XYZ file of C-alpha atoms in Angstrom:
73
model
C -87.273 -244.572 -113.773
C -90.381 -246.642 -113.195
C -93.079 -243.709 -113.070
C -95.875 -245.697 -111.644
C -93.356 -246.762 -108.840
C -92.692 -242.813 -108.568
C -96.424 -241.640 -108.883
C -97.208 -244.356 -105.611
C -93.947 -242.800 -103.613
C -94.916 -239.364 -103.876
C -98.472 -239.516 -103.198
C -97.618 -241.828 -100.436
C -95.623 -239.370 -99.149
C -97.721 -236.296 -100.204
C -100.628 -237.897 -98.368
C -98.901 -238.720 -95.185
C -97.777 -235.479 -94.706
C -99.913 -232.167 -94.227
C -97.463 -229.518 -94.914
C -96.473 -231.265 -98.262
C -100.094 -231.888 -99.358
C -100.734 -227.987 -99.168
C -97.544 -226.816 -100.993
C -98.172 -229.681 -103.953
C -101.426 -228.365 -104.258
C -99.656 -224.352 -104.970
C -96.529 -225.708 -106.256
C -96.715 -228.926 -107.975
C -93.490 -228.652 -109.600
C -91.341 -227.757 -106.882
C -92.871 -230.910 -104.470
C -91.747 -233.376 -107.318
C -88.321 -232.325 -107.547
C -88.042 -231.880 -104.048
C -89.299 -235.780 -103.334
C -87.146 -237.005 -105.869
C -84.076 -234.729 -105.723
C -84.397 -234.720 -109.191
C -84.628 -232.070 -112.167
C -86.889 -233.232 -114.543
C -87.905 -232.312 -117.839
C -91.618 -230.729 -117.880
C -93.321 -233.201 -120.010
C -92.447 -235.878 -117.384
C -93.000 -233.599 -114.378
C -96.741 -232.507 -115.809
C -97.476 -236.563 -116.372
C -96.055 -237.238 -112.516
C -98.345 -234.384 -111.331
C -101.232 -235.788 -113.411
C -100.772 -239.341 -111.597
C -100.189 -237.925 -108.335
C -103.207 -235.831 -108.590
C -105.061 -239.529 -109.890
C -103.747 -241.586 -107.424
C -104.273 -239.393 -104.240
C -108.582 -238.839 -105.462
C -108.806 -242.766 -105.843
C -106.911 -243.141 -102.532
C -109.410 -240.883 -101.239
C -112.400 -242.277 -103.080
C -111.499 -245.734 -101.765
C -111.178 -244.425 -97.987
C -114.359 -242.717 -97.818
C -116.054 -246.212 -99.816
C -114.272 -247.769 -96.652
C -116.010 -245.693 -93.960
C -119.586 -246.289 -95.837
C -119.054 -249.713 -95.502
C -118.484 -249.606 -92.308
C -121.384 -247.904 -91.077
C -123.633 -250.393 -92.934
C -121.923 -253.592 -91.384
């Protein structure tokens, strides 16, 4: 399993969705498995969660940098 290929899917798909974006953010755990229909061991899961969490702040980050630009232009 290629976790940074994982990390992107998941918050990909926890971003585009609402509903999923609130239940990660009470139960991390259970939105990983769910996604990837798979049972992983904790260590992994709490390093996926720790990405996710990473990835979906820069994502953020880089969208509001993207609407500051914008306004200057």
């Amino acid at each position: 399993m290629d976790m940074k290929e994982q990390i992107s899917r998941i918050a990909e798909e926890i971003s585009g969705n609402p509903d999923i974006k609130e239940q990660f953010e009470k139960e991390p755990v259970k939105v990983i498995e769910k996604i990837t229909g798979l049972d992983l061991p904790d260590d992994m899961v709490m390093k996926i969660i720790e990405g996710v969490k990473a990835k979906l702040t820069v994502d953020s980050v880089a969208r509001v940098a993207d609407t500051i630009k914008g306004i200057f232009k």
